[in-house]
Amino acid sequence: MDINTLSFNENGLLPAIVQDEQTGEVLMLAYMNKEAIERTLETGEAWFYSRSRQQLWHKGATSGNRQLVKRISLDCDNDTLLLQVEPIGPACHTGEQSCFFQTIQEEQPSVNSVVGEVVREIKERRDN
Amino acid sequence: MDINTLSFNENGLLPAIVQDEQTGEVLMLAYMNKEAIERTLETGEAWFYSRSRQQLWHKGATSGNRQLVKRISLDCDNDTLLLQVEPIGPACHTGEQSCFFQTIQEEQPSVNSVVGEVVREIKERRDN
């Protein structure tokens, strides 16, 4: 990969989505600078740039919950990365497997689908 | 959802990862402001904020490739959203299903796994 084709933001960072390669679960979003990308490519493990600590961050260096990188993809406008990984442990500092554990909206089954379910149930009881 | 708990960046935006609810494929990353989130909640379809056009953007309004939002999740530090959607068409303006169609690094099979494959092949030919 030519790192110069990447479109970094005004802070020299790119968002990187991390997905469990096996389950497809989206685990976290973190940011990478050039050096984080280089270290990730060299080591095969996920490195990011911590915006709060303002330093390079080897994911799992302290917790042991490293992420082995299986595939890196780039989006159509070259400003977002997708890392497909084998996680050694939970991605989230809370201990949750994924950082996206707060569901804020979930589609309710529609009235039609509920009615359909009741009708199926009635037919099934009648026929058996 | 209380929109005030969300942690918007200095431009009043949040990154939103869009994932196909059925296949688990990560489709795109886009940005939402408060109004995009409100419209998404009201309509059940994905709305974003276009940074290049600097305006609210109803995904698929022109192309027809709308995204029906099935679930919205929030990450542990309240600054990234995950939208799980039923896509009506390709997510990418190039016509690709996902914007992440450029693979820039893929783990090569290890020497051990290649040797294992050859050994299996030899055994199979011998036994049949």
JSON list of C-alpha atoms in Angstrom, two decimals, chain A:
[
{"chain": "A", "resi": 1, "resn": "MET", "atom": "CA", "xyz": [0.00, 0.00, 0.00]},
{"chain": "A", "resi": 2, "resn": "ASP", "atom": "CA", "xyz": [1.16, 3.51, -0.79]},
{"chain": "A", "resi": 3, "resn": "ILE", "atom": "CA", "xyz": [0.37, 5.38, 2.40]},
{"chain": "A", "resi": 4, "resn": "ASN", "atom": "CA", "xyz": [0.42, 8.65, 0.43]},
{"chain": "A", "resi": 5, "resn": "THR", "atom": "CA", "xyz": [-2.82, 7.77, -1.34]},
{"chain": "A", "resi": 6, "resn": "LEU", "atom": "CA", "xyz": [-4.66, 7.87, 1.99]},
{"chain": "A", "resi": 7, "resn": "SER", "atom": "CA", "xyz": [-6.68, 10.95, 2.76]},
{"chain": "A", "resi": 8, "resn": "PHE", "atom": "CA", "xyz": [-5.93, 11.92, 6.37]},
{"chain": "A", "resi": 9, "resn": "ASN", "atom": "CA", "xyz": [-8.06, 14.53, 8.14]},
{"chain": "A", "resi": 10, "resn": "GLU", "atom": "CA", "xyz": [-6.82, 17.91, 9.40]},
{"chain": "A", "resi": 11, "resn": "ASN", "atom": "CA", "xyz": [-5.36, 16.16, 12.48]},
{"chain": "A", "resi": 12, "resn": "GLY", "atom": "CA", "xyz": [-3.44, 13.62, 10.40]},
{"chain": "A", "resi": 13, "resn": "LEU", "atom": "CA", "xyz": [-5.86, 10.83, 11.34]},
{"chain": "A", "resi": 14, "resn": "LEU", "atom": "CA", "xyz": [-8.13, 8.33, 9.63]},
{"chain": "A", "resi": 15, "resn": "PRO", "atom": "CA", "xyz": [-11.04, 6.52, 11.28]},
{"chain": "A", "resi": 16, "resn": "ALA", "atom": "CA", "xyz": [-10.61, 2.73, 11.32]},
{"chain": "A", "resi": 17, "resn": "ILE", "atom": "CA", "xyz": [-13.59, 0.43, 11.82]},
{"chain": "A", "resi": 18, "resn": "VAL", "atom": "CA", "xyz": [-12.66, -2.83, 13.53]},
{"chain": "A", "resi": 19, "resn": "GLN", "atom": "CA", "xyz": [-14.74, -5.90, 12.71]},
{"chain": "A", "resi": 20, "resn": "ASP", "atom": "CA", "xyz": [-14.50, -9.47, 13.99]},
{"chain": "A", "resi": 21, "resn": "GLU", "atom": "CA", "xyz": [-13.43, -11.40, 10.90]},
{"chain": "A", "resi": 22, "resn": "GLN", "atom": "CA", "xyz": [-15.26, -14.57, 12.00]},
{"chain": "A", "resi": 23, "resn": "THR", "atom": "CA", "xyz": [-18.58, -13.28, 13.37]},
{"chain": "A", "resi": 24, "resn": "GLY", "atom": "CA", "xyz": [-18.88, -10.02, 11.40]},
{"chain": "A", "resi": 25, "resn": "GLU", "atom": "CA", "xyz": [-19.56, -8.14, 14.63]},
{"chain": "A", "resi": 26, "resn": "VAL", "atom": "CA", "xyz": [-18.44, -4.50, 14.53]},
{"chain": "A", "resi": 27, "resn": "LEU", "atom": "CA", "xyz": [-16.17, -4.14, 17.56]},
{"chain": "A", "resi": 28, "resn": "MET", "atom": "CA", "xyz": [-15.02, -0.52, 17.74]},
{"chain": "A", "resi": 29, "resn": "LEU", "atom": "CA", "xyz": [-13.99, 2.60, 15.87]},
{"chain": "A", "resi": 30, "resn": "ALA", "atom": "CA", "xyz": [-10.58, 4.08, 16.50]},
{"chain": "A", "resi": 31, "resn": "TYR", "atom": "CA", "xyz": [-8.21, 6.44, 14.72]},
{"chain": "A", "resi": 32, "resn": "MET", "atom": "CA", "xyz": [-4.91, 5.78, 12.98]},
{"chain": "A", "resi": 33, "resn": "ASN", "atom": "CA", "xyz": [-2.11, 8.11, 11.96]},
{"chain": "A", "resi": 34, "resn": "LYS", "atom": "CA", "xyz": [0.62, 7.18, 9.48]},
{"chain": "A", "resi": 35, "resn": "GLU", "atom": "CA", "xyz": [2.77, 5.60, 12.14]},
{"chain": "A", "resi": 36, "resn": "ALA", "atom": "CA", "xyz": [-0.11, 3.49, 13.52]},
{"chain": "A", "resi": 37, "resn": "ILE", "atom": "CA", "xyz": [-0.75, 2.17, 10.01]},
{"chain": "A", "resi": 38, "resn": "GLU", "atom": "CA", "xyz": [2.94, 1.39, 9.49]},
{"chain": "A", "resi": 39, "resn": "ARG", "atom": "CA", "xyz": [3.18, -0.46, 12.83]},
{"chain": "A", "resi": 40, "resn": "THR", "atom": "CA", "xyz": [-0.01, -2.39, 12.04]},
{"chain": "A", "resi": 41, "resn": "LEU", "atom": "CA", "xyz": [1.36, -3.45, 8.66]},
{"chain": "A", "resi": 42, "resn": "GLU", "atom": "CA", "xyz": [4.73, -4.42, 10.18]},
{"chain": "A", "resi": 43, "resn": "THR", "atom": "CA", "xyz": [3.40, -6.36, 13.17]},
{"chain": "A", "resi": 44, "resn": "GLY", "atom": "CA", "xyz": [0.07, -7.77, 11.96]},
{"chain": "A", "resi": 45, "resn": "GLU", "atom": "CA", "xyz": [-1.55, -6.42, 15.15]},
{"chain": "A", "resi": 46, "resn": "ALA", "atom": "CA", "xyz": [-3.79, -3.38, 15.50]},
{"chain": "A", "resi": 47, "resn": "TRP", "atom": "CA", "xyz": [-2.13, -0.10, 16.45]},
{"chain": "A", "resi": 48, "resn": "PHE", "atom": "CA", "xyz": [-4.08, 3.14, 16.75]},
{"chain": "A", "resi": 49, "resn": "TYR", "atom": "CA", "xyz": [-3.53, 6.73, 17.76]},
{"chain": "A", "resi": 50, "resn": "SER", "atom": "CA", "xyz": [-5.19, 7.64, 21.05]},
{"chain": "A", "resi": 51, "resn": "ARG", "atom": "CA", "xyz": [-6.75, 11.09, 20.70]},
{"chain": "A", "resi": 52, "resn": "SER", "atom": "CA", "xyz": [-7.26, 11.44, 24.47]},
{"chain": "A", "resi": 53, "resn": "ARG", "atom": "CA", "xyz": [-3.72, 10.39, 25.40]},
{"chain": "A", "resi": 54, "resn": "GLN", "atom": "CA", "xyz": [-2.25, 11.88, 22.21]},
{"chain": "A", "resi": 55, "resn": "GLN", "atom": "CA", "xyz": [0.04, 8.95, 21.65]},
{"chain": "A", "resi": 56, "resn": "LEU", "atom": "CA", "xyz": [0.48, 5.80, 19.65]},
{"chain": "A", "resi": 57, "resn": "TRP", "atom": "CA", "xyz": [-1.54, 2.95, 21.14]},
{"chain": "A", "resi": 58, "resn": "HIS", "atom": "CA", "xyz": [-0.83, -0.74, 20.68]},
{"chain": "A", "resi": 59, "resn": "LYS", "atom": "CA", "xyz": [-4.29, -2.21, 21.25]},
{"chain": "A", "resi": 60, "resn": "GLY", "atom": "CA", "xyz": [-4.09, -4.80, 24.03]},
{"chain": "A", "resi": 61, "resn": "ALA", "atom": "CA", "xyz": [-0.52, -3.95, 25.09]},
{"chain": "A", "resi": 62, "resn": "THR", "atom": "CA", "xyz": [-1.78, -3.49, 28.68]},
{"chain": "A", "resi": 63, "resn": "SER", "atom": "CA", "xyz": [-4.99, -5.55, 28.73]},
{"chain": "A", "resi": 64, "resn": "GLY", "atom": "CA", "xyz": [-3.71, -8.39, 26.59]},
{"chain": "A", "resi": 65, "resn": "ASN", "atom": "CA", "xyz": [-6.76, -7.97, 24.34]},
{"chain": "A", "resi": 66, "resn": "ARG", "atom": "CA", "xyz": [-4.76, -7.64, 21.15]},
{"chain": "A", "resi": 67, "resn": "GLN", "atom": "CA", "xyz": [-6.29, -7.79, 17.69]},
{"chain": "A", "resi": 68, "resn": "LEU", "atom": "CA", "xyz": [-4.65, -9.89, 14.97]},
{"chain": "A", "resi": 69, "resn": "VAL", "atom": "CA", "xyz": [-5.26, -8.17, 11.65]},
{"chain": "A", "resi": 70, "resn": "LYS", "atom": "CA", "xyz": [-6.45, -10.48, 8.88]},
{"chain": "A", "resi": 71, "resn": "ARG", "atom": "CA", "xyz": [-7.47, -7.95, 6.23]},
{"chain": "A", "resi": 72, "resn": "ILE", "atom": "CA", "xyz": [-7.34, -4.18, 5.75]},
{"chain": "A", "resi": 73, "resn": "SER", "atom": "CA", "xyz": [-9.69, -2.48, 3.30]},
{"chain": "A", "resi": 74, "resn": "LEU", "atom": "CA", "xyz": [-9.98, 1.12, 2.22]},
{"chain": "A", "resi": 75, "resn": "ASP", "atom": "CA", "xyz": [-13.16, 2.93, 1.26]},
{"chain": "A", "resi": 76, "resn": "CYS", "atom": "CA", "xyz": [-13.93, 4.59, -2.07]},
{"chain": "A", "resi": 77, "resn": "ASP", "atom": "CA", "xyz": [-12.74, 8.06, -1.09]},
{"chain": "A", "resi": 78, "resn": "ASN", "atom": "CA", "xyz": [-9.61, 6.78, 0.69]},
{"chain": "A", "resi": 79, "resn": "ASP", "atom": "CA", "xyz": [-10.46, 8.31, 4.07]},
{"chain": "A", "resi": 80, "resn": "THR", "atom": "CA", "xyz": [-11.67, 5.34, 6.15]},
{"chain": "A", "resi": 81, "resn": "LEU", "atom": "CA", "xyz": [-10.12, 1.95, 6.87]},
{"chain": "A", "resi": 82, "resn": "LEU", "atom": "CA", "xyz": [-11.81, -1.33, 7.73]},
{"chain": "A", "resi": 83, "resn": "LEU", "atom": "CA", "xyz": [-9.73, -3.77, 9.80]},
{"chain": "A", "resi": 84, "resn": "GLN", "atom": "CA", "xyz": [-10.99, -7.34, 9.94]},
{"chain": "A", "resi": 85, "resn": "VAL", "atom": "CA", "xyz": [-9.40, -8.96, 12.94]},
{"chain": "A", "resi": 86, "resn": "GLU", "atom": "CA", "xyz": [-9.19, -11.98, 15.17]},
{"chain": "A", "resi": 87, "resn": "PRO", "atom": "CA", "xyz": [-9.72, -10.47, 18.63]},
{"chain": "A", "resi": 88, "resn": "ILE", "atom": "CA", "xyz": [-7.75, -12.09, 21.45]},
{"chain": "A", "resi": 89, "resn": "GLY", "atom": "CA", "xyz": [-10.23, -10.71, 24.01]},
{"chain": "A", "resi": 90, "resn": "PRO", "atom": "CA", "xyz": [-12.99, -8.11, 24.40]},
{"chain": "A", "resi": 91, "resn": "ALA", "atom": "CA", "xyz": [-12.53, -4.97, 22.28]},
{"chain": "A", "resi": 92, "resn": "CYS", "atom": "CA", "xyz": [-14.11, -2.67, 24.86]},
{"chain": "A", "resi": 93, "resn": "HIS", "atom": "CA", "xyz": [-12.45, -1.33, 28.01]},
{"chain": "A", "resi": 94, "resn": "THR", "atom": "CA", "xyz": [-15.74, -2.13, 29.85]},
{"chain": "A", "resi": 95, "resn": "GLY", "atom": "CA", "xyz": [-15.19, -5.83, 29.21]},
{"chain": "A", "resi": 96, "resn": "GLU", "atom": "CA", "xyz": [-17.92, -5.99, 26.56]},
{"chain": "A", "resi": 97, "resn": "GLN", "atom": "CA", "xyz": [-16.98, -7.86, 23.38]},
{"chain": "A", "resi": 98, "resn": "SER", "atom": "CA", "xyz": [-17.96, -4.84, 21.26]},
{"chain": "A", "resi": 99, "resn": "CYS", "atom": "CA", "xyz": [-17.96, -1.13, 22.16]},
{"chain": "A", "resi": 100, "resn": "PHE", "atom": "CA", "xyz": [-21.41, -0.83, 20.53]},
{"chain": "A", "resi": 101, "resn": "PHE", "atom": "CA", "xyz": [-23.37, -2.40, 23.41]},
{"chain": "A", "resi": 102, "resn": "GLN", "atom": "CA", "xyz": [-25.84, 0.47, 23.87]},
{"chain": "A", "resi": 103, "resn": "THR", "atom": "CA", "xyz": [-28.88, -0.03, 21.62]},
{"chain": "A", "resi": 104, "resn": "ILE", "atom": "CA", "xyz": [-30.62, 3.29, 21.25]},
{"chain": "A", "resi": 105, "resn": "GLN", "atom": "CA", "xyz": [-33.23, 2.39, 18.67]},
{"chain": "A", "resi": 106, "resn": "GLU", "atom": "CA", "xyz": [-34.55, -0.92, 17.45]},
{"chain": "A", "resi": 107, "resn": "GLU", "atom": "CA", "xyz": [-37.30, -1.38, 14.92]},
{"chain": "A", "resi": 108, "resn": "GLN", "atom": "CA", "xyz": [-40.46, -2.66, 16.54]},
{"chain": "A", "resi": 109, "resn": "PRO", "atom": "CA", "xyz": [-42.29, -5.45, 14.74]},
{"chain": "A", "resi": 110, "resn": "SER", "atom": "CA", "xyz": [-45.01, -3.81, 12.62]},
{"chain": "A", "resi": 111, "resn": "VAL", "atom": "CA", "xyz": [-48.73, -4.30, 13.37]},
{"chain": "A", "resi": 112, "resn": "ASN", "atom": "CA", "xyz": [-48.97, -6.32, 10.15]},
{"chain": "A", "resi": 113, "resn": "SER", "atom": "CA", "xyz": [-46.22, -8.70, 11.16]},
{"chain": "A", "resi": 114, "resn": "VAL", "atom": "CA", "xyz": [-47.80, -9.17, 14.62]},
{"chain": "A", "resi": 115, "resn": "VAL", "atom": "CA", "xyz": [-51.23, -9.84, 13.06]},
{"chain": "A", "resi": 116, "resn": "GLY", "atom": "CA", "xyz": [-49.60, -12.26, 10.61]},
{"chain": "A", "resi": 117, "resn": "GLU", "atom": "CA", "xyz": [-48.01, -14.10, 13.52]},
{"chain": "A", "resi": 118, "resn": "VAL", "atom": "CA", "xyz": [-51.35, -14.41, 15.36]},
{"chain": "A", "resi": 119, "resn": "VAL", "atom": "CA", "xyz": [-53.10, -15.66, 12.21]},
{"chain": "A", "resi": 120, "resn": "ARG", "atom": "CA", "xyz": [-50.40, -18.31, 11.68]},
{"chain": "A", "resi": 121, "resn": "GLU", "atom": "CA", "xyz": [-50.68, -19.39, 15.31]},
{"chain": "A", "resi": 122, "resn": "ILE", "atom": "CA", "xyz": [-54.51, -19.74, 15.06]},
{"chain": "A", "resi": 123, "resn": "LYS", "atom": "CA", "xyz": [-54.26, -21.78, 11.83]},
{"chain": "A", "resi": 124, "resn": "GLU", "atom": "CA", "xyz": [-51.61, -23.99, 13.34]},
{"chain": "A", "resi": 125, "resn": "ARG", "atom": "CA", "xyz": [-53.71, -24.73, 16.44]},
{"chain": "A", "resi": 126, "resn": "ARG", "atom": "CA", "xyz": [-56.77, -25.40, 14.27]},
{"chain": "A", "resi": 127, "resn": "ASP", "atom": "CA", "xyz": [-54.88, -27.79, 12.01]},
{"chain": "A", "resi": 128, "resn": "ASN", "atom": "CA", "xyz": [-53.19, -29.75, 14.79]}
]
